[in-house]
Short mmCIF file of C-alpha atoms in Angstrom, two decimals:
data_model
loop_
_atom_site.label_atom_id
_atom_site.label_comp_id
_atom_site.label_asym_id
_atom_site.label_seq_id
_atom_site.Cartn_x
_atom_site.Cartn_y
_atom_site.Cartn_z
CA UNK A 267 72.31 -21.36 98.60
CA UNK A 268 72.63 -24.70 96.64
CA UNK A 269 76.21 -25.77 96.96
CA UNK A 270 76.95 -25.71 93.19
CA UNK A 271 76.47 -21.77 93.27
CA UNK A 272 79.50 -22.06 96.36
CA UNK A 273 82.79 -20.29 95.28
CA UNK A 274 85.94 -21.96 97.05
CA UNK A 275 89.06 -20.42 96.82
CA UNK A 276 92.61 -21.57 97.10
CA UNK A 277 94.21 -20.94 101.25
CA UNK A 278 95.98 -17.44 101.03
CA UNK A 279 98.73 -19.59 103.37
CA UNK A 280 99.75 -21.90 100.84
CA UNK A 281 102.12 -21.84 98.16
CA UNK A 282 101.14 -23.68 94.87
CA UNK A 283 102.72 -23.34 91.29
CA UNK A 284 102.35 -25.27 87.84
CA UNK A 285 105.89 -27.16 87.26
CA UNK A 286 106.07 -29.31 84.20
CA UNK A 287 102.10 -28.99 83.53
CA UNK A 288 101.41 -29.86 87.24
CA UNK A 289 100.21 -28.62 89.65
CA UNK A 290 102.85 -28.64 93.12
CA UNK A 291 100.71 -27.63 96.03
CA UNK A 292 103.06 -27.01 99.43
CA UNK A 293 100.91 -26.35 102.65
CA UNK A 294 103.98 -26.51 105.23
CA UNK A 295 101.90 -25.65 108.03
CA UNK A 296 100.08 -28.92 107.71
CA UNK A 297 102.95 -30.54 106.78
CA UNK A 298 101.97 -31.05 103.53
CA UNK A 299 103.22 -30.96 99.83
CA UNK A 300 101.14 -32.92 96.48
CA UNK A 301 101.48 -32.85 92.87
CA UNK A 302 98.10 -32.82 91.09
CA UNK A 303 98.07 -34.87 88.04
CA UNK A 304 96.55 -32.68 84.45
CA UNK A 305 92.61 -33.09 85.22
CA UNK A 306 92.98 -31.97 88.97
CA UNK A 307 95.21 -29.22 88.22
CA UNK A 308 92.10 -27.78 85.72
CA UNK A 309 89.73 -27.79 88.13
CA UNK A 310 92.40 -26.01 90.71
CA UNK A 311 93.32 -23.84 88.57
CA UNK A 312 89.52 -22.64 88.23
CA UNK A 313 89.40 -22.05 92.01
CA UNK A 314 89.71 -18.15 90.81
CA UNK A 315 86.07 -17.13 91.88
CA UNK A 316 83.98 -19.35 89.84
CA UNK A 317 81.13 -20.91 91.43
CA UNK A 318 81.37 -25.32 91.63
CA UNK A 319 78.66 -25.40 88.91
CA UNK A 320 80.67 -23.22 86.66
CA UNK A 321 84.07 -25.42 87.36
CA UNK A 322 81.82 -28.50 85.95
CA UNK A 323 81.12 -26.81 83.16
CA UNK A 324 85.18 -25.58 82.41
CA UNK A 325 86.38 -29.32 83.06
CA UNK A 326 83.38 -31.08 80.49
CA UNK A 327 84.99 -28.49 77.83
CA UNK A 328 88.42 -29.86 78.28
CA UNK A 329 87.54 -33.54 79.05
CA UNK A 330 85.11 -35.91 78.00
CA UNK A 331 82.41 -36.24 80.60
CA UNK A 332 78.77 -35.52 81.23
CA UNK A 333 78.15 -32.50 83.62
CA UNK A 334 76.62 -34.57 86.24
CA UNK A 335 79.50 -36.71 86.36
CA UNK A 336 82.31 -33.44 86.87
CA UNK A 337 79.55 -31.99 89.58
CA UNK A 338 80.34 -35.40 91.21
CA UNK A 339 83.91 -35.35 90.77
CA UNK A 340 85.02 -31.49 91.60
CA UNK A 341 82.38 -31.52 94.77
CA UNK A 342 84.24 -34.87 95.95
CA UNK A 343 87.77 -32.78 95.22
CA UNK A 344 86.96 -30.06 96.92
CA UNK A 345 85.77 -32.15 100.02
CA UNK A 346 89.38 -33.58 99.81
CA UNK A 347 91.00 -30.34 99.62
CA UNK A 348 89.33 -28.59 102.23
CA UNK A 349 90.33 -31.95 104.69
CA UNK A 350 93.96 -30.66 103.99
CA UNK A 351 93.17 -27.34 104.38
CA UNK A 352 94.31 -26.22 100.83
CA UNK A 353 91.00 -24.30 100.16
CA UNK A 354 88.12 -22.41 102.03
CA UNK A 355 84.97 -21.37 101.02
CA UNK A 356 85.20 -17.36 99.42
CA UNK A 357 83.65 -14.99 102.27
CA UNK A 358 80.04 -15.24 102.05
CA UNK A 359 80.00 -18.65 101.07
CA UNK A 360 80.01 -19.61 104.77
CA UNK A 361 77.97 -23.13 104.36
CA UNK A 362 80.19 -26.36 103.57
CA UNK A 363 79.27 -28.65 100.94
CA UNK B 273 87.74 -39.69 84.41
CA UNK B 274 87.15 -40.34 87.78
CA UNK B 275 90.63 -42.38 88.08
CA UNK B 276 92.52 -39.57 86.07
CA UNK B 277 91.84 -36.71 88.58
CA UNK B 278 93.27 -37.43 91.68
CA UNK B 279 96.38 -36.14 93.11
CA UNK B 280 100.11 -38.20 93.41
CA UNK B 281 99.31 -40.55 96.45
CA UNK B 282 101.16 -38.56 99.40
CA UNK B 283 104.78 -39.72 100.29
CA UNK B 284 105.22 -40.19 103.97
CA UNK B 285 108.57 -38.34 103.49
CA UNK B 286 107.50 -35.00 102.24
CA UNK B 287 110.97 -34.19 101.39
CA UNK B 288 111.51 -37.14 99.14
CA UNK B 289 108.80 -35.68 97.07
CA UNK B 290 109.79 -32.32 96.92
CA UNK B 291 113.34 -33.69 95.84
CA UNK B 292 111.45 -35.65 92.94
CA UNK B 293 109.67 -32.53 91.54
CA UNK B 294 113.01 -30.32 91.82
CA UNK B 295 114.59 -33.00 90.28
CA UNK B 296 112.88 -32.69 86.88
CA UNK B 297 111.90 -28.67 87.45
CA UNK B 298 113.71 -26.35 85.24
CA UNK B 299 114.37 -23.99 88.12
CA UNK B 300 114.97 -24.95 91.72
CA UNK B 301 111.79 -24.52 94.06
CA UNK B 302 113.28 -22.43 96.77
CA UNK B 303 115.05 -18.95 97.04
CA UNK B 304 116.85 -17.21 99.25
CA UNK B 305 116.73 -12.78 99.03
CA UNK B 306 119.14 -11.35 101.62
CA UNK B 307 117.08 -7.91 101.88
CA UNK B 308 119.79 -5.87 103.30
CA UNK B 309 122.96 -6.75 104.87
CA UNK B 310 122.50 -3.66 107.60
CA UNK B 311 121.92 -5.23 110.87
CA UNK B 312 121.11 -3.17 114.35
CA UNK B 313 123.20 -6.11 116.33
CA UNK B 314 126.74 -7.22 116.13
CA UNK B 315 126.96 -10.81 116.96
CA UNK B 316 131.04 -11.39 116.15
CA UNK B 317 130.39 -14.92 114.21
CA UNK B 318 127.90 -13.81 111.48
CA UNK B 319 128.87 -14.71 108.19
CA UNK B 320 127.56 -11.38 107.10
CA UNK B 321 130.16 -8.76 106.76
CA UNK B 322 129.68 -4.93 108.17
CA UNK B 323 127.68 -3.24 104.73
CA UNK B 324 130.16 -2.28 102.13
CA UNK B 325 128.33 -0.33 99.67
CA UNK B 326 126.90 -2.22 97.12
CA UNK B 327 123.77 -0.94 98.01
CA UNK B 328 120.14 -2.83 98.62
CA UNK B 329 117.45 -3.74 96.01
CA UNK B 330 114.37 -1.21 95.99
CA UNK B 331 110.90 -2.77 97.04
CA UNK B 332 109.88 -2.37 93.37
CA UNK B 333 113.51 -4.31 92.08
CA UNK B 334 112.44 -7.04 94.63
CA UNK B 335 108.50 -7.49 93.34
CA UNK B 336 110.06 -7.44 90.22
CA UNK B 337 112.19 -10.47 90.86
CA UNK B 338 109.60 -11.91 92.73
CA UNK B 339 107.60 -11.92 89.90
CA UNK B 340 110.43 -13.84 87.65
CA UNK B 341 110.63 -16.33 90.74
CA UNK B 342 106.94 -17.22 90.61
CA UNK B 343 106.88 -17.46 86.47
CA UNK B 344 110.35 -19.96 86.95
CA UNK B 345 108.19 -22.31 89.47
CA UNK B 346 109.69 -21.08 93.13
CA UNK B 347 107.71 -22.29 95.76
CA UNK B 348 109.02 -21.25 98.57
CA UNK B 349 111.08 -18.25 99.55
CA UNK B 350 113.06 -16.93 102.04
CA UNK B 351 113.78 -13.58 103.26
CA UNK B 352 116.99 -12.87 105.04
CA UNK B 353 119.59 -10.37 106.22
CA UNK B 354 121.38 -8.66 107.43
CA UNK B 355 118.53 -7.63 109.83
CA UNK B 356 115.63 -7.66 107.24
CA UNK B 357 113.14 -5.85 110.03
CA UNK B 358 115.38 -2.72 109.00
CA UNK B 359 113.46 -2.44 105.96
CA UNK B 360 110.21 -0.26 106.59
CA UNK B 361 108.93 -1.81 103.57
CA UNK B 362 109.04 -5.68 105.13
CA UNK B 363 105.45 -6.47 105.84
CA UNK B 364 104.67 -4.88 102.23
CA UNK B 365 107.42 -7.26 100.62
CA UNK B 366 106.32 -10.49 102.93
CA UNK B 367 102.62 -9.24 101.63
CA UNK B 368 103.75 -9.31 97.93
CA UNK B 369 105.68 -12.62 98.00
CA UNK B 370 102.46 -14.23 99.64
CA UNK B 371 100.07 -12.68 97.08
CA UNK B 372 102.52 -14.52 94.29
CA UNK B 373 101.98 -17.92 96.11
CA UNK B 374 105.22 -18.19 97.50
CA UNK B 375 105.74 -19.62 101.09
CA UNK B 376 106.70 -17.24 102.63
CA UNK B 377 109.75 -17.54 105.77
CA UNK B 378 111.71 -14.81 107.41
CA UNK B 379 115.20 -15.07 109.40
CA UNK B 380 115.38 -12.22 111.88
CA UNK B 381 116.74 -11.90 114.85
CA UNK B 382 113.43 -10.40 116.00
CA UNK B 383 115.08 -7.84 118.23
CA UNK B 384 113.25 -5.15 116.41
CA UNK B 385 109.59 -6.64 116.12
CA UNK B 386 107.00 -5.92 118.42
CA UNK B 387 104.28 -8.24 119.11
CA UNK B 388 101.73 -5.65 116.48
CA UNK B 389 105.25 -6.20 114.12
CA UNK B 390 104.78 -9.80 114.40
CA UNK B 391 100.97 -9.83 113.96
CA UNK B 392 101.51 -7.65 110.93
CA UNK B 393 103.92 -10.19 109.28
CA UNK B 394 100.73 -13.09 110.05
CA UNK B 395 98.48 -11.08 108.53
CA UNK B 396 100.81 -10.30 105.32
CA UNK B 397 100.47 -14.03 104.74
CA UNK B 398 104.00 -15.11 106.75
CA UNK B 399 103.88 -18.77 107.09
CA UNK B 400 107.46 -18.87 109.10
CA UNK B 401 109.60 -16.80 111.34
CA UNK B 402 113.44 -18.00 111.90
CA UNK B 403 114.50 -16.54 114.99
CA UNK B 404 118.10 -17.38 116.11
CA UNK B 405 118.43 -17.94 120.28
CA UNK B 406 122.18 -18.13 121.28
CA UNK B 407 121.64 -19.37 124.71
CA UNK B 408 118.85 -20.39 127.03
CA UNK B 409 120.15 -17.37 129.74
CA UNK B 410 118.81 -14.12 128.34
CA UNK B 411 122.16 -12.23 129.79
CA UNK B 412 124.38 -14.42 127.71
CA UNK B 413 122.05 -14.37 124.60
CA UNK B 414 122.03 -10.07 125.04
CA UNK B 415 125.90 -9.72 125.31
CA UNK B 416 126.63 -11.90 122.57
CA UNK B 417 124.62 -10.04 120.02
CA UNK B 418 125.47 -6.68 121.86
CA UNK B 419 121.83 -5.67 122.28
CA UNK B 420 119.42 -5.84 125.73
CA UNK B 421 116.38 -7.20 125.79
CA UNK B 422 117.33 -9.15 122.68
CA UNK B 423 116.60 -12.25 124.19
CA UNK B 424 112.92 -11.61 125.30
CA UNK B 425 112.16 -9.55 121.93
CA UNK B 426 113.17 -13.17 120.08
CA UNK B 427 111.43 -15.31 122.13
CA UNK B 428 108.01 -13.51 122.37
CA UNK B 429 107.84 -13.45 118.95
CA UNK B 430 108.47 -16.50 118.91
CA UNK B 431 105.31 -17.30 121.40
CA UNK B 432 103.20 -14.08 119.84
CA UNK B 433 103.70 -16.09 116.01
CA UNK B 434 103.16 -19.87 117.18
CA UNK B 435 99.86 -18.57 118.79
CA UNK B 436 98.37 -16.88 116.03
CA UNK B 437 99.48 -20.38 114.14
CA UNK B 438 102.64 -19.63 111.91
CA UNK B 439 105.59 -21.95 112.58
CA UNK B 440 107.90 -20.26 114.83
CA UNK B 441 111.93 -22.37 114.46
CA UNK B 442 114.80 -21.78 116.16
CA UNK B 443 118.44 -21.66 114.68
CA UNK B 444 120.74 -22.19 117.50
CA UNK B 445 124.69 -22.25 116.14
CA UNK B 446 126.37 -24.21 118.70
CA UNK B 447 129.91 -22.12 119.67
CA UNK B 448 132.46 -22.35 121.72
CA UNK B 449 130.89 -20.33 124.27
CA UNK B 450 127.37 -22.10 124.16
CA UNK B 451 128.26 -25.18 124.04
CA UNK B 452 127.36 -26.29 126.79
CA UNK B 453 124.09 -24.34 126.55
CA UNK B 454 122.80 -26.33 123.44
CA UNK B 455 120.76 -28.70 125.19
CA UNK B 456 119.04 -26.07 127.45
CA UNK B 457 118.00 -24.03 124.32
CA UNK B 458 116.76 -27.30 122.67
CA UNK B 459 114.70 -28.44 125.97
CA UNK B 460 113.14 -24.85 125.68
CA UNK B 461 112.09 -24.93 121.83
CA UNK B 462 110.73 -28.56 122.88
CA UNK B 463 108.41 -27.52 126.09
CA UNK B 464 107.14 -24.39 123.33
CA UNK B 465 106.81 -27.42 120.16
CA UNK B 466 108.94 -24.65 118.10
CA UNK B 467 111.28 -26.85 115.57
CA UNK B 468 114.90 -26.21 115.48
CA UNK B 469 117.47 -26.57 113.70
CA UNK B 470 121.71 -26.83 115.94
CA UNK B 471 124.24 -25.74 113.19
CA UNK B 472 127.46 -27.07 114.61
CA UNK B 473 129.66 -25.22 111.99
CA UNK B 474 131.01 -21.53 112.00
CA UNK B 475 131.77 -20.11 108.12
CA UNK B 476 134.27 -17.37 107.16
CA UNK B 477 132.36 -14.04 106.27
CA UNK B 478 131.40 -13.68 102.60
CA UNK B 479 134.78 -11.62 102.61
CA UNK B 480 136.68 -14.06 103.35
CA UNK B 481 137.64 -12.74 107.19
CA UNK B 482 138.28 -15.79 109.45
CA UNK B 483 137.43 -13.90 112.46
CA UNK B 484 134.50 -15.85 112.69
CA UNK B 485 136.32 -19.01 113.27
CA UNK B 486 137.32 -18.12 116.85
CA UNK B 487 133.94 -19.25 118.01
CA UNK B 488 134.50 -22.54 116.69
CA UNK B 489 133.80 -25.55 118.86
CA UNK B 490 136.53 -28.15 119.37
CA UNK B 491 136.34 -31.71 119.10
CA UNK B 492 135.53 -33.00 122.56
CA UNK B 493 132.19 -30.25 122.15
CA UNK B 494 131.46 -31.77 119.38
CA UNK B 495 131.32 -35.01 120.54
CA UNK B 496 129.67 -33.89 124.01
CA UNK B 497 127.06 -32.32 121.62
CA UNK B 498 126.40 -35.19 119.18
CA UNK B 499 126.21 -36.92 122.35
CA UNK B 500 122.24 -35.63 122.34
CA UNK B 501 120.46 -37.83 119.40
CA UNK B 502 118.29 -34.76 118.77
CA UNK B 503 121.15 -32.88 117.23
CA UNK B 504 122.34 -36.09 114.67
CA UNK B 505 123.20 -33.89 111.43
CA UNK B 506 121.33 -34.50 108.36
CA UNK B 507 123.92 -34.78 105.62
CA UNK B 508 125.43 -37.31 106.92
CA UNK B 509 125.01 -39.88 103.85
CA UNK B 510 127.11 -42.94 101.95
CA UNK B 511 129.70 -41.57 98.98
CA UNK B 512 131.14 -42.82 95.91
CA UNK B 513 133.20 -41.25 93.32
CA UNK B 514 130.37 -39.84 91.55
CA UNK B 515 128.39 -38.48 94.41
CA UNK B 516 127.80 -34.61 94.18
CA UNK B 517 129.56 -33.06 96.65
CA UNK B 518 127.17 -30.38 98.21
CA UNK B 519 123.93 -28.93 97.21
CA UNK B 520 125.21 -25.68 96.10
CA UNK B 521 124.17 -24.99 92.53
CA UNK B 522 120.99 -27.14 92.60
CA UNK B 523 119.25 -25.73 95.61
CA UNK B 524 117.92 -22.52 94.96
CA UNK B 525 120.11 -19.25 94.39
CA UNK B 526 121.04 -16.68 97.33
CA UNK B 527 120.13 -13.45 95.74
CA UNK B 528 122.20 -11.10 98.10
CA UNK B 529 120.76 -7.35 98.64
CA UNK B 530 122.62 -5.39 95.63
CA UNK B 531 121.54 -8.20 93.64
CA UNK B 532 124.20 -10.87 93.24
CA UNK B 533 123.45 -14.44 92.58
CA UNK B 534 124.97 -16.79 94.65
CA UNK B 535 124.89 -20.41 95.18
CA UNK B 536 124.93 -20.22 99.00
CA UNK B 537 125.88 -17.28 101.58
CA UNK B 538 129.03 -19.63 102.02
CA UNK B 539 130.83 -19.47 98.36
CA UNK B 540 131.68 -16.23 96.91
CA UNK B 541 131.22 -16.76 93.77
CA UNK B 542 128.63 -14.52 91.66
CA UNK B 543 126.67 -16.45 88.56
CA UNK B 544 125.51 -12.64 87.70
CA UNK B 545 123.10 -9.86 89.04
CA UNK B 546 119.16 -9.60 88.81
CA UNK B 547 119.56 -6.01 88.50
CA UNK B 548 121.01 -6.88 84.99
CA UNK B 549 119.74 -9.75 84.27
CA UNK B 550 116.51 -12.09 84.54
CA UNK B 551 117.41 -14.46 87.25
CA UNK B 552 116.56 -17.54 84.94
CA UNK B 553 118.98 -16.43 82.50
CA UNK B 554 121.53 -15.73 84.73
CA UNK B 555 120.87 -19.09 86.94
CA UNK B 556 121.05 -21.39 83.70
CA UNK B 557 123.88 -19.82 81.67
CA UNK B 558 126.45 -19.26 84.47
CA UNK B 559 129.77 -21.42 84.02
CA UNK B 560 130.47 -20.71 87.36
CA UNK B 561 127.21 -23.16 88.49
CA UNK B 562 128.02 -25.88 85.69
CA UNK B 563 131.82 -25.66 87.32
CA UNK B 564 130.15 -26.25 90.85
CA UNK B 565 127.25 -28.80 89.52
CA UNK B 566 130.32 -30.90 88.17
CA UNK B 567 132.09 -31.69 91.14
CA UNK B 568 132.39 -34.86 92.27
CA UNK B 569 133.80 -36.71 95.93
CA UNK B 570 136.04 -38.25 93.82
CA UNK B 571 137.68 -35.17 92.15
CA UNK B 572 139.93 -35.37 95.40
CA UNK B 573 141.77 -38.34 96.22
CA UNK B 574 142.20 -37.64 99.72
CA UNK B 575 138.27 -37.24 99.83
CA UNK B 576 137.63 -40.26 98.28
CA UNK B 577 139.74 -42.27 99.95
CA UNK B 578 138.97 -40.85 103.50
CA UNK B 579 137.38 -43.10 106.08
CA UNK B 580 135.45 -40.51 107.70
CA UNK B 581 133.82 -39.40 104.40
CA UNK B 582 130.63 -40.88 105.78
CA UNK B 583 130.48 -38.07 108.28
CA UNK B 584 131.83 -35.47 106.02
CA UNK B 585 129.49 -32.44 104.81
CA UNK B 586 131.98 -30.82 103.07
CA UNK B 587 131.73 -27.05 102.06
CA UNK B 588 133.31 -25.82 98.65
CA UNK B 589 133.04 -22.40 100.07
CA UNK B 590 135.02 -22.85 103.35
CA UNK B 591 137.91 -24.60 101.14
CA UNK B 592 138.06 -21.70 98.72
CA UNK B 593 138.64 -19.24 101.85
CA UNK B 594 140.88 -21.98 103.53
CA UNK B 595 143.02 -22.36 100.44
CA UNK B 596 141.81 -21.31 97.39
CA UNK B 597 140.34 -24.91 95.55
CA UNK B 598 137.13 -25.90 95.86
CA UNK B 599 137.86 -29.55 94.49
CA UNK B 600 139.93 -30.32 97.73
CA UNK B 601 138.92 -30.41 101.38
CA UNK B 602 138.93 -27.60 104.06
CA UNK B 603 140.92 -28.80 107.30
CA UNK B 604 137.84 -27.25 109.05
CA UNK B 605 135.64 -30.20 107.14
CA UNK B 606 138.39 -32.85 107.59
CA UNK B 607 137.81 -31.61 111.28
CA UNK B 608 134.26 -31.64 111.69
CA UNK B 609 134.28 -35.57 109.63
CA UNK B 610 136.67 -37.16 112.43
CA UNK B 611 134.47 -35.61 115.47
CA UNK B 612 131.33 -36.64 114.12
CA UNK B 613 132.92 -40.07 113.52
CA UNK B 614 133.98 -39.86 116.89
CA UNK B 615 130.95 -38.79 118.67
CA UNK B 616 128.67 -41.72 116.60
CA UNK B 617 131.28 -44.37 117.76
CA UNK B 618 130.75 -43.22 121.40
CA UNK B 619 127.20 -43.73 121.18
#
C-alpha cells in the first residue's frame, strides 16, 4: 500500500476539542497537552477515516498550496503526531509512513 | 504554509498552558459528575452525606449532559461518588464519555471492582483511576472504611490498571489517626510509580454536619507532616488585595447526582440543575458564581492583613458552614495558615 492511501486516526485515549477555533489536544498519559494553530487543526480534524492523499486534497481547498507541497506537510504532521502518540494508523493500515 | 501549520511550541509546565487556554475558553475545561452519592462503605470523614433523596441522574440524563460538556469545550472529566462502581451502568458511562473525547478519570474506592471490573473500565477508554488508601496497614485501612478486604481490592486495582497502562493515583487524606502513617502510604505509591496526591484538610459534609472535623489533624501533625518535602501543598502562592481567593467558580462545575451545579463539593451553593437547564446556561447566568468570581483577599481585612496569608488556601465553603460569610476566614483556614507557616520555618 503506498502511504498516501494510509488512514490514521486520532488515539481513542486522548481527549481533544476545538476551543476558540483551535484545536486543544490533552494526552495525560504522556504527559502531554498542545494547541494546534488554524491549518493544523484542518488537517486533524480530517483524521475521520480519510486516507493522507485525500487530507492533501481537503487542506489545498482551504489554503493556498500545491498538492505536492500539503502531501509533504500532513505526512511530516502525522510523523510528529504519532512521536506523541496522539494518532495510530486505522486497523489494517498496519505499515508506518 | 509550511510555517503556519505547526502546533504552539510545548510549555515545559503543562499546567501553565492549560491555565492559558481556560483562561480565554468560554467554559472551563474540566468537570466533575458525582454519579450517585450511595456508597457500600462508611468511612466517618467523607464529605458526602448518607443519600437523602434527591435521587441520581439516569444513564441517558448523563450522555445527555455529556454531550452539552463536549459542545461547551470540556476536556477532561471526572466521575465521582458516592461509590460510582454502584452504578451497573459505569463502564457504559466511562465508554460514552471516552467516545465524546473527554479524558476520562474515576474516584472509587475500588472496593467493589474486580480485576475483569478494572480491565473493563481500560477497555471503555479510562485513562485514570483515583483510588483513596487510608493507611499503609490493610487492618487499619479496612476498619476505617468499615469494609474487609478493602485494602487489597484498592490496591490491586491499583497494580491490575498501572499494568495495562492507565495512570493509577492515590488520594491519601492525612487524619488524625493516620498521621503518622502518611509517609508509609507515600513510600508505597513511590516503590509502585503511582502519583499521589496528601490532602491535609477535613471539610464539613455538604450538609453542613461537622462530624467530620473530629478527624482533623492538629498542629504539631501538621508540621511533623510538612516536615516530608513531598507533601509541600500547592496553593501556597503570594496575595494582594485583588488576588481571587479560591478557584471555585472558574474551575469546572461539580454536577452532583440529582443534578445540581456546584462550584466545588465544599460550598453549598446551587448555580441551578442540568435536569432543567443546559449546563452552559446555567454555568454563565448564575449570580451565585459572579458573587463567588468577585471575591477578593482583600474583601476581609483580617485576611489581608494576615502574615500567614502566604500559607493560607482559604475555603469559602468551610467559612459559610463555620459562620455563615464567605468573605471572611474560617478559624479552620486561619489554623491550617499558622501550621503551614510553622512547619516551612522549621525546615
Amino acid at each position: 500500500m503506498d502511504s498516501i492511501d494510509r488512514v490514521y486516526l486520532p488515539n481513542p485515549r486522548i481527549a481533544y476539542r476545538k476551543i476558540n477555533g483551535d484545536m486543544v489536544i490533552v494526552h495525560t498519559l504522556e504527559n502531554k497537552l498542545v494547541r494546534l494553530n488554524p491549518t493544523a487543526t484542518v488537517m486533524w480534524e480530517n483524521l475521520d477515516g480519510k486516507t493522507v492523499a485525500e487530507i492533501a486534497r481537503e487542506v489545498c481547498a482551504q489554503f493556498e498550496v500545491d498538492e505536492e507541497e500539503a502531501l509533504r506537510d500532513i505526512v511530516e504532521f502525522i510523523d510528529h503526531l504519532i512521536e506523541r502518540g496522539f494518532v495510530e494508523v486505522s486497523p489494517g493500515n498496519s505499515e508506518s509512513l | 504554509m509550511r510555517s503556519d501549520r505547526r502546533e504552539e511550541s510545548y510549555c515545559t509546565d503543562q499546567s501553565a498552558l492549560w491555565d492559558r487556554i481556560e483562561a480565554t475558553a468560554p467554559f472551563p475545561l474540566s468537570a466533575i459528575i458525582a454519579v450517585t452519592e450511595r456508597c457500600n462503605l462508611s468511612c466517618p470523614h467523607c464529605y458526602v452525606p448518607d443519600p437523602g433523596d434527591g435521587g441520581e441522574m439516569t444513564t441517558s440524563q448523563i450522555v445527555n449532559l455529556l454531550d452539552q460538556l463536549a459542545d461547551a469545550g470540556v476536556l477532561k472529566l471526572t466521575y465521582t461518588g458516592g461509590e460510582p462502581a454502584l452504578r451497573p451502568d459505569l463502564a457504559e458511562l466511562v465508554k460514552a464519555a471516552a467516545t465524546r473525547h473527554f479524558e476520562v478519570h474515576l474516584k472509587s474506592s475500588a472496593s467493589l471492582l474486580d480485576l475483569e471490573d478494572v480491565d473493563d473500565l481500560w477497555e471503555a477508554g479510562l485513562a485514570e483511576l483515583n483510588v483513596s488508601l487510608y493507611s499503609d496497614r490493610p487492618e487499619e485501612h479496612d476498619d476505617f472504611v468499615g469494609l474487609d478486604g478493602a485494602w487489597k481490592r484498592a490496591v490491586d486495582s491499583l497494580t491490575r490498571f498501572k499494568s495495562r497502562g492507565g495512570i493509577a493515583r492515590v488520594s491519601v487524606v492525612a487524619m488524625n489517626w493516620n498521621a503518622a502513617r502518611v509517609s508509609a502510604i507515600v513510600d508505597r505509591c513511590e516503590e509502585n510509580d503511582w502519583p499521589y496526591i496528601v490532602d491535609i484538610r477535613v471539610s464539613v459534609t455538604e450538609d453542613g454536619s461537622m462530624a467530620p472535623c473530629r478527624f482533623r489533624v492538629d498542629e504539631e501533625a501538621v508540621v511533623k507532616l510538612l516536615a516530608d518535602d513531598r507533601l509541600v501543598s500547592p496553593g501556597t502562592r503570594e496575595k494582594s488585595a485583588d488576588s481571587i481567593v479560591c478557584l471555585a467558580g472558574r474551575r469546572g462545575p461539580y454536577i452532583r447526582a440529582d443534578g445540581e451545579v456546584w462550584a466545588c463539593p465544599s460550598l453549598s451553593w446551587s448555580f441551578g440543575n442540568v435536569l432543567h437547564k443546559p449546563i452552559v446556561e446555567i454555568w454563565n447566568g448564575s449570580k451565585v458564581r459572579e458573587k463567588l468570581l468577585s471575591l477578593r483577599w482583600g474583601d476581609s481585612k483580617r485576611c489581608g492583613d494576615c502574615e500567614f496569608k502566604y500559607a493560607c488556601e482559604r475555603c469559602p465553603g468551610d467559612a459559610v458552614w463555620e459562620h455563615g460569610d464567605h468573605e471572611k476566614p474560617s478559624e479552620y483556614d486561619c489554623f491550617l495558615a499558622r501550621a503551614r507557616t510553622r512547619a516551612w520555618a522549621g525546615r
